[in-house]
Coordinates of C-alpha atoms in Angstrom, one line a residue:
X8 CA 14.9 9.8 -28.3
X9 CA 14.3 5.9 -27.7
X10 CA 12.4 5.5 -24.7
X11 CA 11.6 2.0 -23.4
X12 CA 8.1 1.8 -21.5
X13 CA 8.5 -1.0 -18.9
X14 CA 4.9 -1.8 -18.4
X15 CA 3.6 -3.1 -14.9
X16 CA 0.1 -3.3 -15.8
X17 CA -0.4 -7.2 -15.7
X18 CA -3.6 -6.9 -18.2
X19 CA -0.6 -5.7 -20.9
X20 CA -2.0 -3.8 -24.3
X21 CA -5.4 -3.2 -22.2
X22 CA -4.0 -1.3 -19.4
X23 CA -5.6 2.1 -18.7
X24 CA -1.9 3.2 -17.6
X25 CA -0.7 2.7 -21.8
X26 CA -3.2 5.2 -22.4
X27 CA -1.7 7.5 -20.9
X28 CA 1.7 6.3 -22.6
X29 CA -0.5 6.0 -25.9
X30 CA -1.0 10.0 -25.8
X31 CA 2.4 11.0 -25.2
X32 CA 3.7 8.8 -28.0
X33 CA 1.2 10.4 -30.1
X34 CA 1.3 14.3 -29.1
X35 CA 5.6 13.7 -29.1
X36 CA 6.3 11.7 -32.3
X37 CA 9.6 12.9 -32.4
X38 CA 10.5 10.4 -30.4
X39 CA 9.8 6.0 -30.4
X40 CA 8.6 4.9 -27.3
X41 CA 8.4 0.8 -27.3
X42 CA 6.6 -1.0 -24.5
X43 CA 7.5 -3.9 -22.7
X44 CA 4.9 -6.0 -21.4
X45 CA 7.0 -6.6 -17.9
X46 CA 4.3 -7.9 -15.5
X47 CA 2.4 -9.7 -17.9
X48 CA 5.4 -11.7 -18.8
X49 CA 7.4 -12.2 -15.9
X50 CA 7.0 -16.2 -15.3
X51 CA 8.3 -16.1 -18.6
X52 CA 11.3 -13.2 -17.8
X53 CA 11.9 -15.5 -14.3
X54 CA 12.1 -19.0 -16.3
X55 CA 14.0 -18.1 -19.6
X56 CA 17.5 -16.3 -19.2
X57 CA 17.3 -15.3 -22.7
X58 CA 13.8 -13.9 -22.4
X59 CA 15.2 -11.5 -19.4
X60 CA 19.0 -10.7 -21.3
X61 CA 16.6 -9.5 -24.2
X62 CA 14.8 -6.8 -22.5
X63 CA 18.0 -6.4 -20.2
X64 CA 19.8 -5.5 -23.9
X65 CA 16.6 -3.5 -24.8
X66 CA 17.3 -1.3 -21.5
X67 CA 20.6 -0.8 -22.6
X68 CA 20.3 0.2 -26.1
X69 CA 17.5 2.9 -24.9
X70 CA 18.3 6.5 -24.3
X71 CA 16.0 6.5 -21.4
X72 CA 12.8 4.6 -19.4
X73 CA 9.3 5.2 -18.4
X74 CA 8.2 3.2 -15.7
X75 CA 4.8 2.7 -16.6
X76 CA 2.3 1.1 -14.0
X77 CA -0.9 1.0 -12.1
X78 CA -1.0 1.3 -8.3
X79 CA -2.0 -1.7 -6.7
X80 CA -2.2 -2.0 -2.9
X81 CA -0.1 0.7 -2.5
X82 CA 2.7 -0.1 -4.7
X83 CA 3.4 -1.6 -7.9
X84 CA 2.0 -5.3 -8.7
X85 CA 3.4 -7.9 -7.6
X86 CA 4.9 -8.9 -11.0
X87 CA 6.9 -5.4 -11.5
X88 CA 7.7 -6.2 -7.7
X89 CA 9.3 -9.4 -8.7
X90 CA 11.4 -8.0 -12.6
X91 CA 12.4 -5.8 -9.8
X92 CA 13.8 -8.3 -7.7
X93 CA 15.7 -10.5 -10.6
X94 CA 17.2 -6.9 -11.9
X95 CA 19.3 -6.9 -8.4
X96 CA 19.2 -11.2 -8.7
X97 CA 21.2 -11.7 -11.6
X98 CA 23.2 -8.6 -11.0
X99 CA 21.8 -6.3 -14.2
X100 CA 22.0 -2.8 -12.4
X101 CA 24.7 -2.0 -14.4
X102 CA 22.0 -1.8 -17.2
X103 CA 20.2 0.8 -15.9
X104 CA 23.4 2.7 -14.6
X105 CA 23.0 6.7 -15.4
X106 CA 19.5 6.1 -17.8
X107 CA 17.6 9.3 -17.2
X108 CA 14.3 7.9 -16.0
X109 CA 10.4 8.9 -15.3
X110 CA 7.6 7.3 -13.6
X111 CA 3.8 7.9 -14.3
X112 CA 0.8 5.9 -12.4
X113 CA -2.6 5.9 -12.7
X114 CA -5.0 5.3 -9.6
X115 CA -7.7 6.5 -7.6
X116 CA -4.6 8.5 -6.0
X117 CA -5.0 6.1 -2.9
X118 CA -1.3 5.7 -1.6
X119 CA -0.1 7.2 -5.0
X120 CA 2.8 8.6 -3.4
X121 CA 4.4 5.6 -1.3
X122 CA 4.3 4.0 -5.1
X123 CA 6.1 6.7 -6.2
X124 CA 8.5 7.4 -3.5
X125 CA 9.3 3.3 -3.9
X126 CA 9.7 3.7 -7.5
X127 CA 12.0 6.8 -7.0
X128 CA 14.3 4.7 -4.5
X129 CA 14.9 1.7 -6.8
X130 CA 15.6 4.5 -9.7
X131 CA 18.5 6.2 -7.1
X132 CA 19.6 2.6 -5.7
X133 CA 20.0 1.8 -10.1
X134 CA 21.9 5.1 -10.1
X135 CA 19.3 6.0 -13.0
X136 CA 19.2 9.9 -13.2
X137 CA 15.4 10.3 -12.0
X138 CA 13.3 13.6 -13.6
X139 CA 10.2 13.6 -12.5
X140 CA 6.6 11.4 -11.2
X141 CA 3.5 12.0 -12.8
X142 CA 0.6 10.5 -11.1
X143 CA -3.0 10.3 -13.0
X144 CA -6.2 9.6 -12.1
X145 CA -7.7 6.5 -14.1
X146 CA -10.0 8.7 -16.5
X147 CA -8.2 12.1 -16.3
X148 CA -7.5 11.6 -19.7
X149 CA -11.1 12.5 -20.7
X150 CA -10.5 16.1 -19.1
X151 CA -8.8 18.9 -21.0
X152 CA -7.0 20.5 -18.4
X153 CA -5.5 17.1 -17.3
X154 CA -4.6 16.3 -21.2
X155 CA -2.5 20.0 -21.5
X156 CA -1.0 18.7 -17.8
X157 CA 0.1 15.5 -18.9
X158 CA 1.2 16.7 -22.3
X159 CA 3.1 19.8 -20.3
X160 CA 5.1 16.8 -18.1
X161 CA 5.8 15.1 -20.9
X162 CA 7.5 18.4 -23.0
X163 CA 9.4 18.5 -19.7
X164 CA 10.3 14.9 -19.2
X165 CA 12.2 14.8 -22.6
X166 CA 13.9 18.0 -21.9
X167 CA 15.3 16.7 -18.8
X168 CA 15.8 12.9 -20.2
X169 CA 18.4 15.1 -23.4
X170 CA 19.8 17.5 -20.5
X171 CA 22.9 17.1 -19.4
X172 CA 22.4 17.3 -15.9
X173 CA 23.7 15.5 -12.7
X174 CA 21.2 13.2 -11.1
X175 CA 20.4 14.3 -7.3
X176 CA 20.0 11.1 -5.2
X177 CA 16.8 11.6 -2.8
X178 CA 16.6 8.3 -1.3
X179 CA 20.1 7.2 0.7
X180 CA 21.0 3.7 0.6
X181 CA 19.8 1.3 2.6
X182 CA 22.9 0.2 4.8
X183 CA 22.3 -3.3 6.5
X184 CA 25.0 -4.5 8.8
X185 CA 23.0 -6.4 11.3
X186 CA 24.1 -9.6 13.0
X187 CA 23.1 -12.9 13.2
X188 CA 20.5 -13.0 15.6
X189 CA 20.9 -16.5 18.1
X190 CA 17.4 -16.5 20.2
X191 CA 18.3 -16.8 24.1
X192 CA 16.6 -19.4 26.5
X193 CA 13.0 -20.2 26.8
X194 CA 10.6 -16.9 27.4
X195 CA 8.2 -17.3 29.9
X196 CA 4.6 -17.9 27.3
X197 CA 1.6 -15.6 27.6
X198 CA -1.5 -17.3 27.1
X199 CA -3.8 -16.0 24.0
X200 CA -6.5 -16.9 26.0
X201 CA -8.8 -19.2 23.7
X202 CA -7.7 -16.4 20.9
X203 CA -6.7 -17.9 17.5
X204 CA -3.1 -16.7 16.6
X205 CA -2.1 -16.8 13.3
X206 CA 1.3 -16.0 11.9
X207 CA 1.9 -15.5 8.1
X208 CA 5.6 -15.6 6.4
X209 CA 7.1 -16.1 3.3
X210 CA 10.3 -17.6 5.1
X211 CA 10.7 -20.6 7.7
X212 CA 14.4 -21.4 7.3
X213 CA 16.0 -21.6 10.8
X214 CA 19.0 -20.6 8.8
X215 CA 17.9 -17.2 8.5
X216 CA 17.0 -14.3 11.1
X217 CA 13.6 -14.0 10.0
X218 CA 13.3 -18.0 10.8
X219 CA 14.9 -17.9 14.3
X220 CA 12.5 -14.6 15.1
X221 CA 9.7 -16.8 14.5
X222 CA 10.5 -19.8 16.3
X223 CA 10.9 -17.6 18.9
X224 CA 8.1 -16.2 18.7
X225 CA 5.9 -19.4 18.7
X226 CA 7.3 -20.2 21.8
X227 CA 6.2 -17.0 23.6
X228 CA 2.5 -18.1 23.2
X229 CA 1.6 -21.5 25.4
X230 CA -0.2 -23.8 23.2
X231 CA 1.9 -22.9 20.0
X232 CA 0.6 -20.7 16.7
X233 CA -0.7 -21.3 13.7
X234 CA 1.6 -20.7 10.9
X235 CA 1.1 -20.4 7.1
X236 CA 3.9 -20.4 4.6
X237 CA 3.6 -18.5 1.6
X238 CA 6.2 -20.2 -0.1
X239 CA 4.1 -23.7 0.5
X240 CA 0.5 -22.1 0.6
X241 CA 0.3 -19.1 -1.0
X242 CA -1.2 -18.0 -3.9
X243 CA -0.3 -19.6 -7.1
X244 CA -0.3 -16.7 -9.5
X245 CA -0.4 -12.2 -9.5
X246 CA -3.9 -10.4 -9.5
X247 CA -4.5 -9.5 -12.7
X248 CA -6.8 -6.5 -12.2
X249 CA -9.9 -8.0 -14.2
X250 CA -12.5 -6.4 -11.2
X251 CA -14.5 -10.1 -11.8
X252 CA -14.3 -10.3 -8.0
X253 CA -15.8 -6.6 -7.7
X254 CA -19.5 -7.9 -8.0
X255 CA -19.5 -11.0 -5.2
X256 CA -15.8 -11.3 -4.0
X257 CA -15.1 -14.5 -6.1
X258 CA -11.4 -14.1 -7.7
X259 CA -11.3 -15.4 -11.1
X260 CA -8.4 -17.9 -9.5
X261 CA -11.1 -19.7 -7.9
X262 CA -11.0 -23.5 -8.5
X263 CA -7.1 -23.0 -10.0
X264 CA -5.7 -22.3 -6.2
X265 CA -6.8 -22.0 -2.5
X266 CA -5.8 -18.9 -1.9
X267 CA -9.6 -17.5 -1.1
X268 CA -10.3 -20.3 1.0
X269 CA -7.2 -19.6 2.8
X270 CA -8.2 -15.8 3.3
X271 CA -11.3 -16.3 4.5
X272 CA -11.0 -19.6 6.6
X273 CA -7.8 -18.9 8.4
X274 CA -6.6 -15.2 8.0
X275 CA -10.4 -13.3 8.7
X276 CA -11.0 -16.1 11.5
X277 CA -8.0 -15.5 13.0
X278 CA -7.9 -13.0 16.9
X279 CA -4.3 -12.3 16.3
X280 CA -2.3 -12.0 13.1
X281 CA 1.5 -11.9 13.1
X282 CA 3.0 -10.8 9.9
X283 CA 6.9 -12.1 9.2
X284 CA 9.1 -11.0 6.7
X285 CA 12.3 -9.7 5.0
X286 CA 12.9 -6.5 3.6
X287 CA 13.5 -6.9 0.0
X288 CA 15.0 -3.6 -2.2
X289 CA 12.5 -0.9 -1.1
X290 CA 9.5 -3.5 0.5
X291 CA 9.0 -6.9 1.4
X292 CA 9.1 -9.6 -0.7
X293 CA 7.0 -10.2 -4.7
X294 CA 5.7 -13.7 -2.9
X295 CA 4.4 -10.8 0.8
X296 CA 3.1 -8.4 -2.3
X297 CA 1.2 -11.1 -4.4
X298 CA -0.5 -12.1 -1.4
X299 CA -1.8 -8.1 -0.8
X300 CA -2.8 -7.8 -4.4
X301 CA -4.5 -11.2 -4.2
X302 CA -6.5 -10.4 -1.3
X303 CA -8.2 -7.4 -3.1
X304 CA -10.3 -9.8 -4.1
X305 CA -12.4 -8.5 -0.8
X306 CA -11.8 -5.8 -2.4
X307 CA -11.9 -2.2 -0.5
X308 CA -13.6 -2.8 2.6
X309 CA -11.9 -3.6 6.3
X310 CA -11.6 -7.2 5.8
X311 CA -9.0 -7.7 9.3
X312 CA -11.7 -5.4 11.3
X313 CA -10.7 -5.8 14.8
X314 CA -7.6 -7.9 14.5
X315 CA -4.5 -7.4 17.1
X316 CA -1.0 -7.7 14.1
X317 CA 2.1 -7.4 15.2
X318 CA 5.0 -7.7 12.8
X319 CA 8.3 -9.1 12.6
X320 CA 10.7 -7.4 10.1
X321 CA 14.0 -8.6 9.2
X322 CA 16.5 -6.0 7.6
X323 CA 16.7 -2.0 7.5
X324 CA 12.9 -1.3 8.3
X325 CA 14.3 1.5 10.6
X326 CA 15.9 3.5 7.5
X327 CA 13.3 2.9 5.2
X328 CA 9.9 5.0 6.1
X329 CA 8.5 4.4 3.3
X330 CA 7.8 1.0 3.7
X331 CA 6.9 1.5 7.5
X332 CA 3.9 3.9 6.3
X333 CA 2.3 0.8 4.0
X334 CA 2.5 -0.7 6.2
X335 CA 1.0 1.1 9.2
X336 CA -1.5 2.3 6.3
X337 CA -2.6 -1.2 5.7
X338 CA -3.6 -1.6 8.8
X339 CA -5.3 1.1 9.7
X340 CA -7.5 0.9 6.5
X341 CA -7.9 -2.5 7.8
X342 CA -9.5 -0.9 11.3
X343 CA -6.8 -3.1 13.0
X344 CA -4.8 -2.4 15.4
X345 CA -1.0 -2.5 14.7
X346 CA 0.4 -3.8 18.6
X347 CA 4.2 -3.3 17.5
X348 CA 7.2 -4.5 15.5
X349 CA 10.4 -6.2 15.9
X350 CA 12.9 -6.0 14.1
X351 CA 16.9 -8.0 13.9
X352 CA 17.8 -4.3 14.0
X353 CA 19.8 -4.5 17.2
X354 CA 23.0 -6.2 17.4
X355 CA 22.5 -8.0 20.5
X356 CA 20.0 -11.0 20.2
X357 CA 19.1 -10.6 23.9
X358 CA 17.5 -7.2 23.1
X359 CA 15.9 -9.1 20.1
X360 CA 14.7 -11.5 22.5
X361 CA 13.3 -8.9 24.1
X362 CA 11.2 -6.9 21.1
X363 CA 9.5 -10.8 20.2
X364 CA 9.0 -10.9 24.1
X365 CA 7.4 -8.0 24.3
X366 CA 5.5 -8.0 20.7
X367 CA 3.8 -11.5 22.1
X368 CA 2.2 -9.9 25.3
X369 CA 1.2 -7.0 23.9
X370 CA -0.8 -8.4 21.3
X371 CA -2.7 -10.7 23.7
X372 CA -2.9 -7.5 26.3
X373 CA -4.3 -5.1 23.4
X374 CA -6.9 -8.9 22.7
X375 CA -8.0 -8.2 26.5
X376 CA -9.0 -5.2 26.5
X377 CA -10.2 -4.8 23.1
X378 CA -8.2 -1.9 21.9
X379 CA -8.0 -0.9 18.5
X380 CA -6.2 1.8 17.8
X381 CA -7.8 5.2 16.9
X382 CA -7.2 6.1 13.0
X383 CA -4.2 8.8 12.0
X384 CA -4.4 10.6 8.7
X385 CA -3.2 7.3 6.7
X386 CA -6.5 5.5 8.0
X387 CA -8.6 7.9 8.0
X388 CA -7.9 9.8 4.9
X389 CA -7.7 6.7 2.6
X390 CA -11.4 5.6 4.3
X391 CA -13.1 9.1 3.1
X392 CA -11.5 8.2 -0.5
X393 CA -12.6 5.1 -0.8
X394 CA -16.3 6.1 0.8
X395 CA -16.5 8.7 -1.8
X396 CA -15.3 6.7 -4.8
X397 CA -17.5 3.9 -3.5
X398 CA -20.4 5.6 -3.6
X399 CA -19.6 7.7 -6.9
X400 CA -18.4 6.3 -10.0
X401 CA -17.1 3.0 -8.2
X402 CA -20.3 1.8 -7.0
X403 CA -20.2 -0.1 -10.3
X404 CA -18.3 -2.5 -10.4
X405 CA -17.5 -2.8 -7.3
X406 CA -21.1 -4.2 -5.9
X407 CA -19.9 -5.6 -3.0
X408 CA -18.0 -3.0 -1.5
X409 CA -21.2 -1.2 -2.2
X410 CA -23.3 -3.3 0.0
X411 CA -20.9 -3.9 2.9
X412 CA -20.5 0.0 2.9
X413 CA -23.5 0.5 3.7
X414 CA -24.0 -2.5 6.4
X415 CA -20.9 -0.7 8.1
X416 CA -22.1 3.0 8.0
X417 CA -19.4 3.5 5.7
X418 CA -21.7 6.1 4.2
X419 CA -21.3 8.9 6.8
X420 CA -21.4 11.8 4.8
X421 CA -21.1 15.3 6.7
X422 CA -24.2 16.6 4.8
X423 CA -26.0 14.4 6.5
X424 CA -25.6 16.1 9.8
X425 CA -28.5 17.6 10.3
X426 CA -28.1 19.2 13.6
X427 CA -24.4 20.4 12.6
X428 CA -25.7 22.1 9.4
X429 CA -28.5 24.2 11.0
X430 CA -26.3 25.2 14.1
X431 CA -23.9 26.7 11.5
X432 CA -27.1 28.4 9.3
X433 CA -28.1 29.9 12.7
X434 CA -24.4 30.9 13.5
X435 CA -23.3 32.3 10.2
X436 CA -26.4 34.1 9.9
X437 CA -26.3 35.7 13.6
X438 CA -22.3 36.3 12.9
X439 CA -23.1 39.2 10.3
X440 CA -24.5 41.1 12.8
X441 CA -21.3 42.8 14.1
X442 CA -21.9 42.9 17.8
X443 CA -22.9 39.8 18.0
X444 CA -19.9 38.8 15.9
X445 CA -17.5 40.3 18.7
X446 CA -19.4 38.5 21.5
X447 CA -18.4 35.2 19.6
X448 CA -15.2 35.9 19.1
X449 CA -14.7 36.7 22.5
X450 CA -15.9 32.9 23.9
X451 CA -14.6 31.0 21.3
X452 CA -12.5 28.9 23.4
X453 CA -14.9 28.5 26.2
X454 CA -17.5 27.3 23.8
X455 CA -14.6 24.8 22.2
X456 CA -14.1 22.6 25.8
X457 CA -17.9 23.1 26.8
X458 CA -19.4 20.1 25.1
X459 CA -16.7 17.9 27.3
X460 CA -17.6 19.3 30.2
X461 CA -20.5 17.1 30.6
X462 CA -17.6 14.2 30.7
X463 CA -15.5 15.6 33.2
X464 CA -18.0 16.6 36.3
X465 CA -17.1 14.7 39.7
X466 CA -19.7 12.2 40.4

């Protein structure tokens, strides 16, 4: 079987995730895989039409495709974003049309799975025949049991990719028939209140719904906002996962464009961030996903800490969940505080109006009173990964997260509860005793609610 790897690794031959590929070709020789070098090659792919036809006639030669690529910021990098984007751009789907198809990732296995379940969407929306995910950690390689895993998917991959068999679609399509949204009269502005309001987009053109949203929305704050352009201002070229940045925060970009300067000066000092943009396939735009990667060069510590965002989405965010949970996940690994979202969903631009209304003066409300939001599973599940990882076998390179770790208490390990630890020695031993066993079973639920008690007496 010819298989085409479409690499997403911008650091090409060197990327962990072609070592994984590497084994497969090497434990299956049966078959030819050839790699394509997508990310590291698409200003070239975006500025040559031949360059792109070639690997577009590639594809269709190929009996199949592994999508090949590490996580970054909870999806692919921005460059695999972006081939992506000019596949549906110059109108190559058909290429892809019926290819039976596979994905493998390697990570930490933070937000693995929205990578995935993106990955899996554009497959169904290329009407590829999808057979499987595999996910690896960065060195599983080095283990045995997760070499005979990998080598077992693999067996099964090619068995699926020679079947026959018709491809189930998982994700539906996304069906976008929203209107043209025409903003209403003047709101009546809330004032920030001396708080910096910042508003970050990748579009401006009045032309467009995203563009009107956001004029709207500067003039629900009196004073005006601050707005940065992405198209105008953002960074000039994709992270390209060197870690040089892990030691002191310095991105290797620094001195070719601004971007870090911008970060730091306007996005960290910012009170209130607004985050505008379009939904783009499965996510938001390659120009929106450059700018996540890029800003890994504060690499994985809470650099928006106590920020009020809002966002404004234009297109089918409401039918796509997938990108609402990167989104939500972002921020609370951020420890902000998502206020709300508005969307062009609705049909009638008064109840538009009314979302940008209402997103305005809840973000300077949720300013007042200081509230961040309390951390779900996405937040608080992805902190206890990274805390672990940071302490363990990431604490080199990544120096910096290291230190600010520890400035933050980031470093709360549960052994490290002293009082917790010898309550449950002195319970666990007194439990063997049976009698004693049966009186705690029997006040269980009173001893749950006492500690609040304390909380809740009448003054």
């Amino acid at each position: 079987m010819n298989v085409i790897v479409l690499n997403g690794s911008p650091k090409g031959a060197k990327s962990v995730t072609l070592q994984y590929v590497a084994y497969i070709a090497k434990h299956f020789p049966a078959h030819t895989l050839k790699t394509i070098h997508i990310s590291r090659r698409i200003r070239h792919l975006e500025r040559d039409v031949a360059a792109f036809d070639a690997v577009m006639d590639e594809i269709r030669a190929a009996d199949a495709i592994l999508w090949a690529t590490p996580v970054y910021h909870l999806l692919v990098p921005a460059g695999y974003k972006r081939f992506i984007e000019l596949v549906f751009e110059k109108n190559a789907a058909a290429v892809f049309d019926g290819k039976p198809t596979a994905v493998l990732t390697t990570s930490i296995h933070f937000y693995d799975h929205t990578a995935h379940n993106y990955l899996h969407a554009i497959c169904d929306d290329l009407a590829m025949r999808h057979v499987g995910c595999y996910s690896a950690d960065m060195y599983d390689l080095l283990k045995a049991p997760e070499r005979k895993r990998l080598a077992a998917f693999a067996a099964l991959m090619f068995t699926e990719m020679a079947s026959q068999r018709p491809a189930h679609r998982q994700f539906p399509p996304l069906v976008w028939s929203g209107g043209t949204y025409a903003p209403g009269g003047q709101p009546h502005p809330v004032d920030p209140g001396g708080r910096r309001v910042l508003l970050i987009t990748d579009e401006l053109s009045p032309a467009t719904n995203l563009g009107r949203m956001i004029q709207r929305m500067r003039t629900c704050f009196s004073g005006g906002i601050e707005t940065i352009d992405l198209s105008a201002e953002g960074p000039q070229g994709d992270c390209q996962g060197c870690l040089r940045c892990a030691d002191a925060n310095i991105c290797v970009y620094q001195g070719h464009d601004a971007f870090m300067e911008l970060f730091r000066d306007r996005v960290m000092k910012a009170d209130i961030l607004i985050l505008a943009g379009t939904v783009t396939d499965r996510y938001l735009s390659a120009r929106w996903k450059r700018f996540f990667d890029r800003s890994f060069f504060m690499g994985h510590v809470p650099a928006l800490r106590g920020k009020q965002i809002g966002l404004l989405i234009s297109g089918p965010l409401t039918q796509n969940a997938n990108l609402r949970q990167i989104l939500e996940a972002y921020i609370e690994m951020q420890q902000a505080h998502l206020a709300g979202i508005a969307t062009d969903a609705p049909t009638f631009s008064g109840a538009i109006d009314d979302q940008v209304d209402a997103l305005a003066q809840r973000l300077v409300a949720c300013a007042e009173h200081g509230f961040i939001g309390s951390s779900t599973f996405l937040g608080h599940s992805g902190r206890i990964l990274f805390r672990d990882e940071i302490w363990g076998r990431l604490r080199f390179p990544f120096r910096a997260d290291c230190r600010t770790f520890r400035r933050l208490g980031g470093f709360d390990f549960p052994q490290r509860h002293w009082r917790s630890r010898l309550t449950n020695a002195l319970l666990l031993f007194l439990s063997s005793f049976a009698p004693f066993r049966r009186h705690l079973q029997g006040r269980m639920t009173d001893e749950m609610i006492r500690p609040f008690r304390r909380y809740l007496k009448t003054r």
